[in-house]
mmCIF file of N, CA, C and O in Angstrom:
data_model
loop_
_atom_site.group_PDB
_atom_site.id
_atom_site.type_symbol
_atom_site.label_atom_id
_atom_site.label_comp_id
_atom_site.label_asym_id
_atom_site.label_seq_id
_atom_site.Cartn_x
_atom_site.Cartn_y
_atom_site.Cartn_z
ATOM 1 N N UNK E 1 -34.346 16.588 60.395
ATOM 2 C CA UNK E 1 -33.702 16.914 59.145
ATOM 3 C C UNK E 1 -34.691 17.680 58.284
ATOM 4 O O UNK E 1 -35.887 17.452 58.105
ATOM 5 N N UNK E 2 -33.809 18.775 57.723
ATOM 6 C CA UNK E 2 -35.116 19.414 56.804
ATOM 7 C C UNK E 2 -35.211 19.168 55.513
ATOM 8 O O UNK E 2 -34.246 18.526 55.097
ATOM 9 N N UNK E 3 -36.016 19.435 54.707
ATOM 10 C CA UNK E 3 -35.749 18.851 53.301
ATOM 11 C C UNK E 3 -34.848 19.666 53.031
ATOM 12 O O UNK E 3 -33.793 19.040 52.927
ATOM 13 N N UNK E 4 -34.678 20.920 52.832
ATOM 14 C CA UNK E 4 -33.697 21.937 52.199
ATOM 15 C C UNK E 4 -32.493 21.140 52.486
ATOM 16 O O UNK E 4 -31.572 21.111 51.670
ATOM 17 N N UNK E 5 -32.439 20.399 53.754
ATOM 18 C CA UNK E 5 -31.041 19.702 53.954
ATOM 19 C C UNK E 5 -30.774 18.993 53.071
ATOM 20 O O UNK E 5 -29.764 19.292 52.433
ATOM 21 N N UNK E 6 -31.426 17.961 52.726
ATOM 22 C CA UNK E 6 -31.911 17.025 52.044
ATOM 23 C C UNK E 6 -30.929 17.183 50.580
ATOM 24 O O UNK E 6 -30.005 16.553 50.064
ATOM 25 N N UNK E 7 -31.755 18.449 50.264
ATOM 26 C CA UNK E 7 -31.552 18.687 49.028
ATOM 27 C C UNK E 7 -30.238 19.295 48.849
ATOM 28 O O UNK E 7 -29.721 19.220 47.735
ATOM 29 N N UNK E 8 -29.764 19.756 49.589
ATOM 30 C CA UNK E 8 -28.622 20.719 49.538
ATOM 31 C C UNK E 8 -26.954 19.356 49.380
ATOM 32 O O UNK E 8 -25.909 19.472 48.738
ATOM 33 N N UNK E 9 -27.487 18.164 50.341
ATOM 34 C CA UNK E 9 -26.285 17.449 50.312
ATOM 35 C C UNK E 9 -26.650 16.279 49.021
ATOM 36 O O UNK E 9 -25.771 15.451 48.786
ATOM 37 N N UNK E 10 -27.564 16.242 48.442
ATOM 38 C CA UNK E 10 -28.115 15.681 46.949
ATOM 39 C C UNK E 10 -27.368 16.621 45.511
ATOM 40 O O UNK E 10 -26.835 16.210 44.480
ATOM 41 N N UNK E 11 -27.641 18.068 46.045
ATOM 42 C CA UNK E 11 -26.718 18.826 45.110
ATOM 43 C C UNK E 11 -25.555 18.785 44.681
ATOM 44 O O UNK E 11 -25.100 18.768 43.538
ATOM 45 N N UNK E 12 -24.695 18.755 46.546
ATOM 46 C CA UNK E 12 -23.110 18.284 46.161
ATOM 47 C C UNK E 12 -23.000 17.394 45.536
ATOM 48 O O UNK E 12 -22.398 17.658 44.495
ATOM 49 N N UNK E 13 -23.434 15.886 45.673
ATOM 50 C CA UNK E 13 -23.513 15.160 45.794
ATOM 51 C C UNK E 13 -23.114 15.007 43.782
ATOM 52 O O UNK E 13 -22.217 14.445 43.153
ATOM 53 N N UNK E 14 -24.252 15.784 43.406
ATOM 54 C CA UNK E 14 -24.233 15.813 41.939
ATOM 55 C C UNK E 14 -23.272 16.775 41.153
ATOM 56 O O UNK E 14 -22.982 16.764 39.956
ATOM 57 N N UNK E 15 -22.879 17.570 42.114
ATOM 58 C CA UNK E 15 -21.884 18.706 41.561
ATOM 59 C C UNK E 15 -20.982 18.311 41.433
ATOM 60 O O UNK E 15 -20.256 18.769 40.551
ATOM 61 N N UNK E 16 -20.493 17.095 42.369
ATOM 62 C CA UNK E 16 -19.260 16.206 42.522
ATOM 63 C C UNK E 16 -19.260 15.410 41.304
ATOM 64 O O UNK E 16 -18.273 15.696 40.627
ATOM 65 N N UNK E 17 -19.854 14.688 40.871
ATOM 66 C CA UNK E 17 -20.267 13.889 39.460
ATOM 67 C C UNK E 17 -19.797 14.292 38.566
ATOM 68 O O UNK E 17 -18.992 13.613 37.928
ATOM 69 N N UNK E 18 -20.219 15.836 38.122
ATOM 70 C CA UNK E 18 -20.039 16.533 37.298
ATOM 71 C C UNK E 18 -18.776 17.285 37.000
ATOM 72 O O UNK E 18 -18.376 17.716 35.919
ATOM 73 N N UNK E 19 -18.165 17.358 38.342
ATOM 74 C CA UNK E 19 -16.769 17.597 37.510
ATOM 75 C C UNK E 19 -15.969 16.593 37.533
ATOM 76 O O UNK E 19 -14.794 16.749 37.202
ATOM 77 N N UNK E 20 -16.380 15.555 37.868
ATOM 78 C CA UNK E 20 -15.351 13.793 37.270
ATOM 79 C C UNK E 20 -16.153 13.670 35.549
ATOM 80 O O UNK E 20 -17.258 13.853 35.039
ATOM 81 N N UNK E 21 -14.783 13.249 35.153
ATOM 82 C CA UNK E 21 -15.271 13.056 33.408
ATOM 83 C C UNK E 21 -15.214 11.933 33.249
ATOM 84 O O UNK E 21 -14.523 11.175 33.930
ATOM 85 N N UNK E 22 -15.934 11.608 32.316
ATOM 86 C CA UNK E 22 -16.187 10.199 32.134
ATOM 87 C C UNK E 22 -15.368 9.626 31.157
ATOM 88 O O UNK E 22 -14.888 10.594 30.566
ATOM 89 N N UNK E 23 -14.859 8.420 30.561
ATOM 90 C CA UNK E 23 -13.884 7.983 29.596
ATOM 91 C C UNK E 23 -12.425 7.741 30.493
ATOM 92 O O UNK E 23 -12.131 7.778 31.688
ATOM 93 N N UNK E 24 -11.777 7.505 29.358
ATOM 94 C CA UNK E 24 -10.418 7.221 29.635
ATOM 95 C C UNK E 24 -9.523 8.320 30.891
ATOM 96 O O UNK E 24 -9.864 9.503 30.862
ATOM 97 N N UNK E 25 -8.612 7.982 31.762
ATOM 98 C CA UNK E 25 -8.400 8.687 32.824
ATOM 99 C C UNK E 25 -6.896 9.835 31.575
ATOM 100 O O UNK E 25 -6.502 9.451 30.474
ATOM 101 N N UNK E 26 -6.517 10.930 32.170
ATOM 102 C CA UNK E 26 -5.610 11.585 31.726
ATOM 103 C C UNK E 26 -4.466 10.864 31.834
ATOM 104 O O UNK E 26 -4.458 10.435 32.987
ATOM 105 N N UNK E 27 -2.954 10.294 30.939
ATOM 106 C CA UNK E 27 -1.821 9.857 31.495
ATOM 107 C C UNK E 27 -1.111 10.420 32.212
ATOM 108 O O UNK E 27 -0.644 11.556 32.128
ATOM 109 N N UNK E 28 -0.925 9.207 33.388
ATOM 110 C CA UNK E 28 0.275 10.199 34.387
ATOM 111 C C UNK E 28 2.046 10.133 33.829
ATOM 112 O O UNK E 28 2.797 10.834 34.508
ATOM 113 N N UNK E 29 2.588 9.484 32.870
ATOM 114 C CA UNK E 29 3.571 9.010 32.712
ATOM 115 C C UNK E 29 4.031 10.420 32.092
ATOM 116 O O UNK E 29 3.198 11.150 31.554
ATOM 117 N N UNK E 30 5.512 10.808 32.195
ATOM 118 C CA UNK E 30 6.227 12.156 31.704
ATOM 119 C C UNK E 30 6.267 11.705 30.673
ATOM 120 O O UNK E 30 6.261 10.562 30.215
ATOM 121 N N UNK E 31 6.332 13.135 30.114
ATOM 122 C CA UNK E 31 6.706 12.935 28.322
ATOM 123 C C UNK E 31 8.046 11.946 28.154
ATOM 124 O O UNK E 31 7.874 10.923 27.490
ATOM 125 N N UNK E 32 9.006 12.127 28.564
ATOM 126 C CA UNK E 32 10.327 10.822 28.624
ATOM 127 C C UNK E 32 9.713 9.719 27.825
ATOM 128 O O UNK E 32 9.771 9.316 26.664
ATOM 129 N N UNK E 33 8.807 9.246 29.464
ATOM 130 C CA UNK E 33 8.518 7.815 29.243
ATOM 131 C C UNK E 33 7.624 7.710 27.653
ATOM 132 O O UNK E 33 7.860 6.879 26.777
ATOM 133 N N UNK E 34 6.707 8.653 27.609
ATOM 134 C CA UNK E 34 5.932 8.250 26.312
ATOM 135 C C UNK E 34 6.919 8.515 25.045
ATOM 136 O O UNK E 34 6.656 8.055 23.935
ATOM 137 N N UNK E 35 7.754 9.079 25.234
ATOM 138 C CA UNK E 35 8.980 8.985 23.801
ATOM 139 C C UNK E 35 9.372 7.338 24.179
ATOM 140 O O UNK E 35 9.248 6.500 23.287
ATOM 141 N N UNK E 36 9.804 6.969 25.418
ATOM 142 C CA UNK E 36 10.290 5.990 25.141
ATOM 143 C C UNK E 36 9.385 4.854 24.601
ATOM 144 O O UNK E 36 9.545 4.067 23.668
ATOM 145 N N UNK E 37 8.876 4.943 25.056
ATOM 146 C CA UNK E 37 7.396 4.093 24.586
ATOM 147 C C UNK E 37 7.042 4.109 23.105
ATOM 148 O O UNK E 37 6.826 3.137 22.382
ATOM 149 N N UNK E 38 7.028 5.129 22.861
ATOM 150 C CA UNK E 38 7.314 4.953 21.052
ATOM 151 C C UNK E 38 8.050 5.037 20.358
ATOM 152 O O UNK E 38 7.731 5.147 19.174
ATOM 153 N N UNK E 39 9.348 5.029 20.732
ATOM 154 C CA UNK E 39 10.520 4.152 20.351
ATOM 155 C C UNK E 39 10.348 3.230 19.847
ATOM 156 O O UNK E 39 10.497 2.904 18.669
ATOM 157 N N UNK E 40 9.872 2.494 21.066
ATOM 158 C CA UNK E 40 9.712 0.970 21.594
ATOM 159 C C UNK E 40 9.256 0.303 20.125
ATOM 160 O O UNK E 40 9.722 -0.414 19.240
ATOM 161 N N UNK E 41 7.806 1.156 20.530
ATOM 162 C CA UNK E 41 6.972 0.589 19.575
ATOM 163 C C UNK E 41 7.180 0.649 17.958
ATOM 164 O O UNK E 41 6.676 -0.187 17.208
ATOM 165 N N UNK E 42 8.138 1.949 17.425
ATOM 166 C CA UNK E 42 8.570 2.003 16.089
ATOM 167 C C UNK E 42 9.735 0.641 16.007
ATOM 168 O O UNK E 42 9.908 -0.223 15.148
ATOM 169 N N UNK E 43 10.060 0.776 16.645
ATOM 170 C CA UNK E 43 11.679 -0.492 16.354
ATOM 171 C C UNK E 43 10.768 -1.713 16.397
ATOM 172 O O UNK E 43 11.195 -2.573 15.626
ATOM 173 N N UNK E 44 9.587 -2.106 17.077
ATOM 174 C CA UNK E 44 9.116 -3.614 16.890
ATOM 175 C C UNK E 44 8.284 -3.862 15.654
ATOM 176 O O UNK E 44 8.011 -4.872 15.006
ATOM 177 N N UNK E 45 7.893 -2.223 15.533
ATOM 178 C CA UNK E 45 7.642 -2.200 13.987
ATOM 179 C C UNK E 45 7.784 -2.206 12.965
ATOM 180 O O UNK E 45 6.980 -2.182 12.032
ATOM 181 N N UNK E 46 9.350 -2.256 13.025
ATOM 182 C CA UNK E 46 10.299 -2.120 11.961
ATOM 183 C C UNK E 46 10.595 -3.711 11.657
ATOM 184 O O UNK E 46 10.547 -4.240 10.546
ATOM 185 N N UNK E 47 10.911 -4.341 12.900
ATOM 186 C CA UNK E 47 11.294 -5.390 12.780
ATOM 187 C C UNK E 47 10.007 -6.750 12.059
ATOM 188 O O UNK E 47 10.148 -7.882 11.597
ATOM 189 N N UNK E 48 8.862 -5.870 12.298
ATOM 190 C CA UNK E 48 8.226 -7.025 11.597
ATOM 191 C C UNK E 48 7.817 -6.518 10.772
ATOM 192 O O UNK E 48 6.589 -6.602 10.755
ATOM 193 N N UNK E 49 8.350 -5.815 9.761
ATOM 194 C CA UNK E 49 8.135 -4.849 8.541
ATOM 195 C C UNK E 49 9.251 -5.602 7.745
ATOM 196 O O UNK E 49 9.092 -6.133 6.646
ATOM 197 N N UNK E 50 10.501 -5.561 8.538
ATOM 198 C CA UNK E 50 11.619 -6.405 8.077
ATOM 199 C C UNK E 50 11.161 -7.855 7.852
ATOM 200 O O UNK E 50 11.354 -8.309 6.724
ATOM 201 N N UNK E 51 10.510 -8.740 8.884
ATOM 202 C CA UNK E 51 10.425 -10.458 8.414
ATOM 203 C C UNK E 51 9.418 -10.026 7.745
ATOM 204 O O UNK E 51 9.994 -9.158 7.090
ATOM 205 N N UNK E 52 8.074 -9.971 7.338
ATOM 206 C CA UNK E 52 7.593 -9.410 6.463
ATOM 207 C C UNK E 52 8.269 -9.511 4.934
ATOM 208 O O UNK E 52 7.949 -10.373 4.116
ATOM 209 N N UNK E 53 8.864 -8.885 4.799
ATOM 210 C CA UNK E 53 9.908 -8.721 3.307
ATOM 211 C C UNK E 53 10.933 -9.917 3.418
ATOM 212 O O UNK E 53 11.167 -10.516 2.369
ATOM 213 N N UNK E 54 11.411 -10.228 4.279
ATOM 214 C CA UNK E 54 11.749 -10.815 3.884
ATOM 215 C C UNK E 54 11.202 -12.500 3.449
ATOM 216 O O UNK E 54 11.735 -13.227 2.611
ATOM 217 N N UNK E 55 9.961 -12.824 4.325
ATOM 218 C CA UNK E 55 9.546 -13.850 4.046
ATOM 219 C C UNK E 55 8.589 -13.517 2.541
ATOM 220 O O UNK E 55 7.900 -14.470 2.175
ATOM 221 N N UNK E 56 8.545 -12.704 1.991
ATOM 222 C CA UNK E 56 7.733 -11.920 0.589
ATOM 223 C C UNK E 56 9.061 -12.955 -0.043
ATOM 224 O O UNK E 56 8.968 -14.085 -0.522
ATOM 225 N N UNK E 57 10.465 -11.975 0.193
ATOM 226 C CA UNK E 57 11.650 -12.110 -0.863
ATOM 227 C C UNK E 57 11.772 -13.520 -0.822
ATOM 228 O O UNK E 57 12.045 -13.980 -1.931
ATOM 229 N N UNK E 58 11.650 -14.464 0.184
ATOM 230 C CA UNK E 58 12.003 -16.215 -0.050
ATOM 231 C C UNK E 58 10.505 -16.444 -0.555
ATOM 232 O O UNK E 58 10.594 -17.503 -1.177
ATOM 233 N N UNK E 59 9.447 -16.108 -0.609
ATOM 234 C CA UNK E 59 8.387 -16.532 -1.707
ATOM 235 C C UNK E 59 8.762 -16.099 -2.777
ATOM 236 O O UNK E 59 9.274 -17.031 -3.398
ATOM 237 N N UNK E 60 8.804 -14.638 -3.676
ATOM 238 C CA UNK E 60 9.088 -14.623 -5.074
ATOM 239 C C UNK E 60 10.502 -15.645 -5.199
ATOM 240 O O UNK E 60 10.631 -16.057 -6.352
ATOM 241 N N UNK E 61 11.696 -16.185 -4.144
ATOM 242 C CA UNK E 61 12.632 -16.648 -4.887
ATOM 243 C C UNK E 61 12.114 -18.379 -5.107
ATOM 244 O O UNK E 61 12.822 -19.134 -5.773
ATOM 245 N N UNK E 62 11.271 -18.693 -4.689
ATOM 246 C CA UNK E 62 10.965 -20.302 -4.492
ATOM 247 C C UNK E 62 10.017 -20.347 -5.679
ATOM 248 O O UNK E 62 10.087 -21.238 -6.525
ATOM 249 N N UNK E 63 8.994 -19.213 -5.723
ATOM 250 C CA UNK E 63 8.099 -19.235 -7.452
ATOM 251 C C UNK E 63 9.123 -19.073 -8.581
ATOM 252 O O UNK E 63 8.964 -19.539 -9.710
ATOM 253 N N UNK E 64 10.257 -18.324 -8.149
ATOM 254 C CA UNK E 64 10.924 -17.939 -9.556
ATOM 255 C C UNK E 64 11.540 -19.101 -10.163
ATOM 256 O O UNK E 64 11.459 -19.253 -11.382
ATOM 257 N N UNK E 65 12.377 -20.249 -9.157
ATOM 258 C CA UNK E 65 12.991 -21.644 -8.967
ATOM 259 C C UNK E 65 11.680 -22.415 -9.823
ATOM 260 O O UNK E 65 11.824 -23.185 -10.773
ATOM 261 N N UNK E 66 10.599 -22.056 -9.314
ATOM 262 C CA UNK E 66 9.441 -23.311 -9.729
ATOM 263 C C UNK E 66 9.433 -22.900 -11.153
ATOM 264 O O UNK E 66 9.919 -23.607 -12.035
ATOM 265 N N UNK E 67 9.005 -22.016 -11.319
ATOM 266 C CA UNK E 67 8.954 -21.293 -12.903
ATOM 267 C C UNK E 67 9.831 -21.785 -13.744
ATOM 268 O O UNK E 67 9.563 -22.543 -14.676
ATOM 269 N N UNK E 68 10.907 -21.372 -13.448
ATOM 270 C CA UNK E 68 12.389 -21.811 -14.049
ATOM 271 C C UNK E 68 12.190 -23.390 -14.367
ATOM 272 O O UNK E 68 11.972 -23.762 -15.520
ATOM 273 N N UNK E 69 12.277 -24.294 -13.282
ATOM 274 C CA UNK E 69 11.935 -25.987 -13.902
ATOM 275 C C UNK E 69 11.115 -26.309 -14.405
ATOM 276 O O UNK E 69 11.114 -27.352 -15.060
ATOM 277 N N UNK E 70 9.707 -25.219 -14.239
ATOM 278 C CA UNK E 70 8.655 -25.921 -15.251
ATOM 279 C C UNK E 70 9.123 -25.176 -16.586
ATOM 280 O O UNK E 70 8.786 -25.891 -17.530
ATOM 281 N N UNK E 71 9.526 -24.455 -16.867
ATOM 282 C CA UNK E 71 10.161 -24.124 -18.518
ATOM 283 C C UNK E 71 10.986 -25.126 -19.035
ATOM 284 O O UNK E 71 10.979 -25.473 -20.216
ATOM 285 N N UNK E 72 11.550 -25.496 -18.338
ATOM 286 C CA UNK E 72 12.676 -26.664 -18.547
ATOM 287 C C UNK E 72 12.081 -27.712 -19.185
ATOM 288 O O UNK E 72 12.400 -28.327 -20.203
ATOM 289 N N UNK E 73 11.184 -27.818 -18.444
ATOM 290 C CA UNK E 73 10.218 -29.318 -18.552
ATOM 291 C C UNK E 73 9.446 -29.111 -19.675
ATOM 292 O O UNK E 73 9.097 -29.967 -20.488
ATOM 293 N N UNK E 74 9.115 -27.544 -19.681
ATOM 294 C CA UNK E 74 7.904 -27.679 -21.247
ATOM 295 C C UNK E 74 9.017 -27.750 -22.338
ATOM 296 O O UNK E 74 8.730 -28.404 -23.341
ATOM 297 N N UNK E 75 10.291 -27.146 -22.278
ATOM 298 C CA UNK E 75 10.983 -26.960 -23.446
ATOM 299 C C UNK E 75 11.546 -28.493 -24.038
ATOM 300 O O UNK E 75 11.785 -28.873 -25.184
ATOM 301 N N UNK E 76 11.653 -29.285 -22.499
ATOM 302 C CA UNK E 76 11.878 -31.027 -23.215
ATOM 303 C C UNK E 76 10.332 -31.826 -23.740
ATOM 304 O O UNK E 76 10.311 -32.958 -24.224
ATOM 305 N N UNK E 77 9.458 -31.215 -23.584
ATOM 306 C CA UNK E 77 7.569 -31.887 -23.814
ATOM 307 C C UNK E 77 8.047 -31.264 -25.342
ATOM 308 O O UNK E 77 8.366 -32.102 -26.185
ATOM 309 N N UNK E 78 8.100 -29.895 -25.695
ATOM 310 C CA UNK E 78 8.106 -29.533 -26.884
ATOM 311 C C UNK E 78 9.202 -29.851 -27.720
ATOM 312 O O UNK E 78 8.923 -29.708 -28.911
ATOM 313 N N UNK E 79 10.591 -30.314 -27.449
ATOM 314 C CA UNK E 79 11.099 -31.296 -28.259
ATOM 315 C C UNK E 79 10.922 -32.663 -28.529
ATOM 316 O O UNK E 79 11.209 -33.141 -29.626
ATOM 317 N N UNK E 80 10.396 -33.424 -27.452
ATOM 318 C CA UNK E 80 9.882 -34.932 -27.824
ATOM 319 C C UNK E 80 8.495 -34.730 -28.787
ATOM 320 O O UNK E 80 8.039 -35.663 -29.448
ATOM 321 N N UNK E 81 8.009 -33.633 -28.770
ATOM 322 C CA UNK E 81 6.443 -33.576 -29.509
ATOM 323 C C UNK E 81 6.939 -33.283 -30.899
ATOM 324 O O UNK E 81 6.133 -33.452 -31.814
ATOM 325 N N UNK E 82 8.124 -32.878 -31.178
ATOM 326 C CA UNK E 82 9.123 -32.400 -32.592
ATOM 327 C C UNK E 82 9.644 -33.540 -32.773
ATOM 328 O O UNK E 82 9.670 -33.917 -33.944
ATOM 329 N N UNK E 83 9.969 -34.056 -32.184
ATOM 330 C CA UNK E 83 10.473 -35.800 -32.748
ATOM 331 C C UNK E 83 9.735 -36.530 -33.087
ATOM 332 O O UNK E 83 10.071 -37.176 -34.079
ATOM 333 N N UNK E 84 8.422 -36.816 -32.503
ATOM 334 C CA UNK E 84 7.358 -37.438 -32.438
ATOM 335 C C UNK E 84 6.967 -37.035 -33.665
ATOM 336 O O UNK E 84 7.495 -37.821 -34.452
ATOM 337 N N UNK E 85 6.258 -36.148 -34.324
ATOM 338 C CA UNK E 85 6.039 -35.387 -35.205
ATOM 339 C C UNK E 85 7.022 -35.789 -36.085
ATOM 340 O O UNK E 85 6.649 -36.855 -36.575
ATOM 341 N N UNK E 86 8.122 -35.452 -36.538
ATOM 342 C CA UNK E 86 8.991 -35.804 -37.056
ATOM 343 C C UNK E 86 9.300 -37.204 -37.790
ATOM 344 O O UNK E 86 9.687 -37.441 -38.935
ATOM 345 N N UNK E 87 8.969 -38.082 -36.655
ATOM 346 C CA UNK E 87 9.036 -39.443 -36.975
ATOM 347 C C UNK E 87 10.619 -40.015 -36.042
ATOM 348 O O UNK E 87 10.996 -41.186 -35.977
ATOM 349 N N UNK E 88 11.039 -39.285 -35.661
ATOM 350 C CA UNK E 88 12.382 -39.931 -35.288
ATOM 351 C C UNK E 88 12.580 -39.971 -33.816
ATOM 352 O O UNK E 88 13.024 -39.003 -33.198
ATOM 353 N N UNK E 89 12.295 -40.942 -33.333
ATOM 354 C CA UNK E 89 12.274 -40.962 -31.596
ATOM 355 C C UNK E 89 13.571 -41.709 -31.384
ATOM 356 O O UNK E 89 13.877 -42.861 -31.691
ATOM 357 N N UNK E 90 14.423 -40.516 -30.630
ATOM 358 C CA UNK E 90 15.235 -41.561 -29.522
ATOM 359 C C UNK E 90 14.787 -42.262 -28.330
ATOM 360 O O UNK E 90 13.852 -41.908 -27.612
ATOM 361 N N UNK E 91 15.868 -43.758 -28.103
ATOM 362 C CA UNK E 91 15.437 -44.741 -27.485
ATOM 363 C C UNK E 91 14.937 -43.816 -26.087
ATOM 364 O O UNK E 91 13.914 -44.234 -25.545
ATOM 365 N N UNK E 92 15.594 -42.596 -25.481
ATOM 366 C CA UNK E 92 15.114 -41.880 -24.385
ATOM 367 C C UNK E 92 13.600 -41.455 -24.605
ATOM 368 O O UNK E 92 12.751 -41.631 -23.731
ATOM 369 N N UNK E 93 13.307 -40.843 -25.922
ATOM 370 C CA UNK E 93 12.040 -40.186 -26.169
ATOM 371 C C UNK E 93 10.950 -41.292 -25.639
ATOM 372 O O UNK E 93 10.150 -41.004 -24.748
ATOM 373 N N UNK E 94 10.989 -42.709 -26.324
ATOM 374 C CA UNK E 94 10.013 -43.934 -26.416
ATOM 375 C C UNK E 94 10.357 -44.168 -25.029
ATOM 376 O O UNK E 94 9.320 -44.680 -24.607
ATOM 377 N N UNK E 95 11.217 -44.110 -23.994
ATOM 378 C CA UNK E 95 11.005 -44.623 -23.112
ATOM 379 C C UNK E 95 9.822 -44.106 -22.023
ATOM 380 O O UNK E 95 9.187 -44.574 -21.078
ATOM 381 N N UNK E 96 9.947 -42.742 -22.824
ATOM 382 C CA UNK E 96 9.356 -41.697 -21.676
ATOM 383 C C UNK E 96 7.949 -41.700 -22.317
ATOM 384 O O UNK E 96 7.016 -41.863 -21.530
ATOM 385 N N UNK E 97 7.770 -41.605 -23.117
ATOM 386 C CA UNK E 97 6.516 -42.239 -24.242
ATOM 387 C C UNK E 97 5.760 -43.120 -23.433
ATOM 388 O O UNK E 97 4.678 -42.748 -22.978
ATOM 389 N N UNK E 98 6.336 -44.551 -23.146
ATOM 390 C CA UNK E 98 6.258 -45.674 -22.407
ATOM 391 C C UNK E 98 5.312 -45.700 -21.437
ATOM 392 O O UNK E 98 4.291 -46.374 -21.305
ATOM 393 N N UNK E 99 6.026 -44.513 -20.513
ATOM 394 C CA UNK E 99 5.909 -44.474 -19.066
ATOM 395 C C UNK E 99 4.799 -43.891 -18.640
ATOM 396 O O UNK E 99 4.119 -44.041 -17.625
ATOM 397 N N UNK E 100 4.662 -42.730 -20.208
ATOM 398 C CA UNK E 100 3.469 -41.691 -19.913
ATOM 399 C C UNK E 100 2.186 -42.861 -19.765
ATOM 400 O O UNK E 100 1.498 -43.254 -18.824
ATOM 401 N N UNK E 101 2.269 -43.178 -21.214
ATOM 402 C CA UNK E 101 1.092 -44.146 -21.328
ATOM 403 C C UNK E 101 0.744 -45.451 -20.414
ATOM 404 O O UNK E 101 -0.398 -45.909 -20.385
ATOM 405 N N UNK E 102 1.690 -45.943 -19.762
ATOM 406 C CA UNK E 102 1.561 -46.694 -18.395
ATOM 407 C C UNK E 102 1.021 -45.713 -17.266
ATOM 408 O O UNK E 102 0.672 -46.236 -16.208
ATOM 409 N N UNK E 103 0.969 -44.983 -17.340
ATOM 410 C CA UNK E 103 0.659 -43.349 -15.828
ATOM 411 C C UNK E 103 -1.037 -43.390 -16.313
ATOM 412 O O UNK E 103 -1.917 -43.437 -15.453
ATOM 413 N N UNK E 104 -1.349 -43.367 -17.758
ATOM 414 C CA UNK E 104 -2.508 -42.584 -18.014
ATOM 415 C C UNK E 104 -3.246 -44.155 -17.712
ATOM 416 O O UNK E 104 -4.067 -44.404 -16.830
ATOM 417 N N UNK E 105 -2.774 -44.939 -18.556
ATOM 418 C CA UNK E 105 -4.043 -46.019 -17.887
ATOM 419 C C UNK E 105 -4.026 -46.832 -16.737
ATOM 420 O O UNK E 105 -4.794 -47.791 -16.662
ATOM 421 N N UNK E 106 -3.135 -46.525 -15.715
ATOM 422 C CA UNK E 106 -3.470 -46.313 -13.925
ATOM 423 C C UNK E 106 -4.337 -45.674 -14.040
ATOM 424 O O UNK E 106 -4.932 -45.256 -13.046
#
């Protein structure tokens, strides 16, 4: 064997290398399939774009509910605190009076 041999099948060898690219391979799939494919993928995107909002819309409606009863509740604190004040407690006001002050010294 001669070296020139040597060297000559070391060359191919590297010439071959060089025209394979390195990274990701080219897709074989027809354009078709890659439309369908992102179809695919817009509609599953949609759909969890959709629960998304809608699990948003049943949170603002469950804060808006909470909101709503705690107004309720301050607007009856700020009439028993007007009675109280006042001097004139109904037997409901003192009961609840009662109860507070049994809660606080638990």
């Amino acid at each position: 064997m001669n070296c020139e041999e040597g060297k000559s099948s070391s060359n191919e060898s590297s010439s071959a290398k060089d025209k394979r690219r390195r990274g990701r391979k080219p897709s074989r799939l027809d354009h078709s399939m890659k439309l369908e494919r992102s179809r695919q993928s817009a509609k599953a995107c949609r759909q969890r774009k959709k629960l998304r909002y809608e699990y948003l819309e049943e949170l603002v409606t469950d804060r808006e509910k909470a909101i709503y009863h705690l107004r309720e509740e301050l607007e009856s604190v700020k009439k028993w605190c007007k009675d109280i004040d006042s001097g004139k407690m109904s037997s409901e006001t003192r009961e609840i009076v009662r109860e507070q002050c049994k809660l606080r010294r638990s």
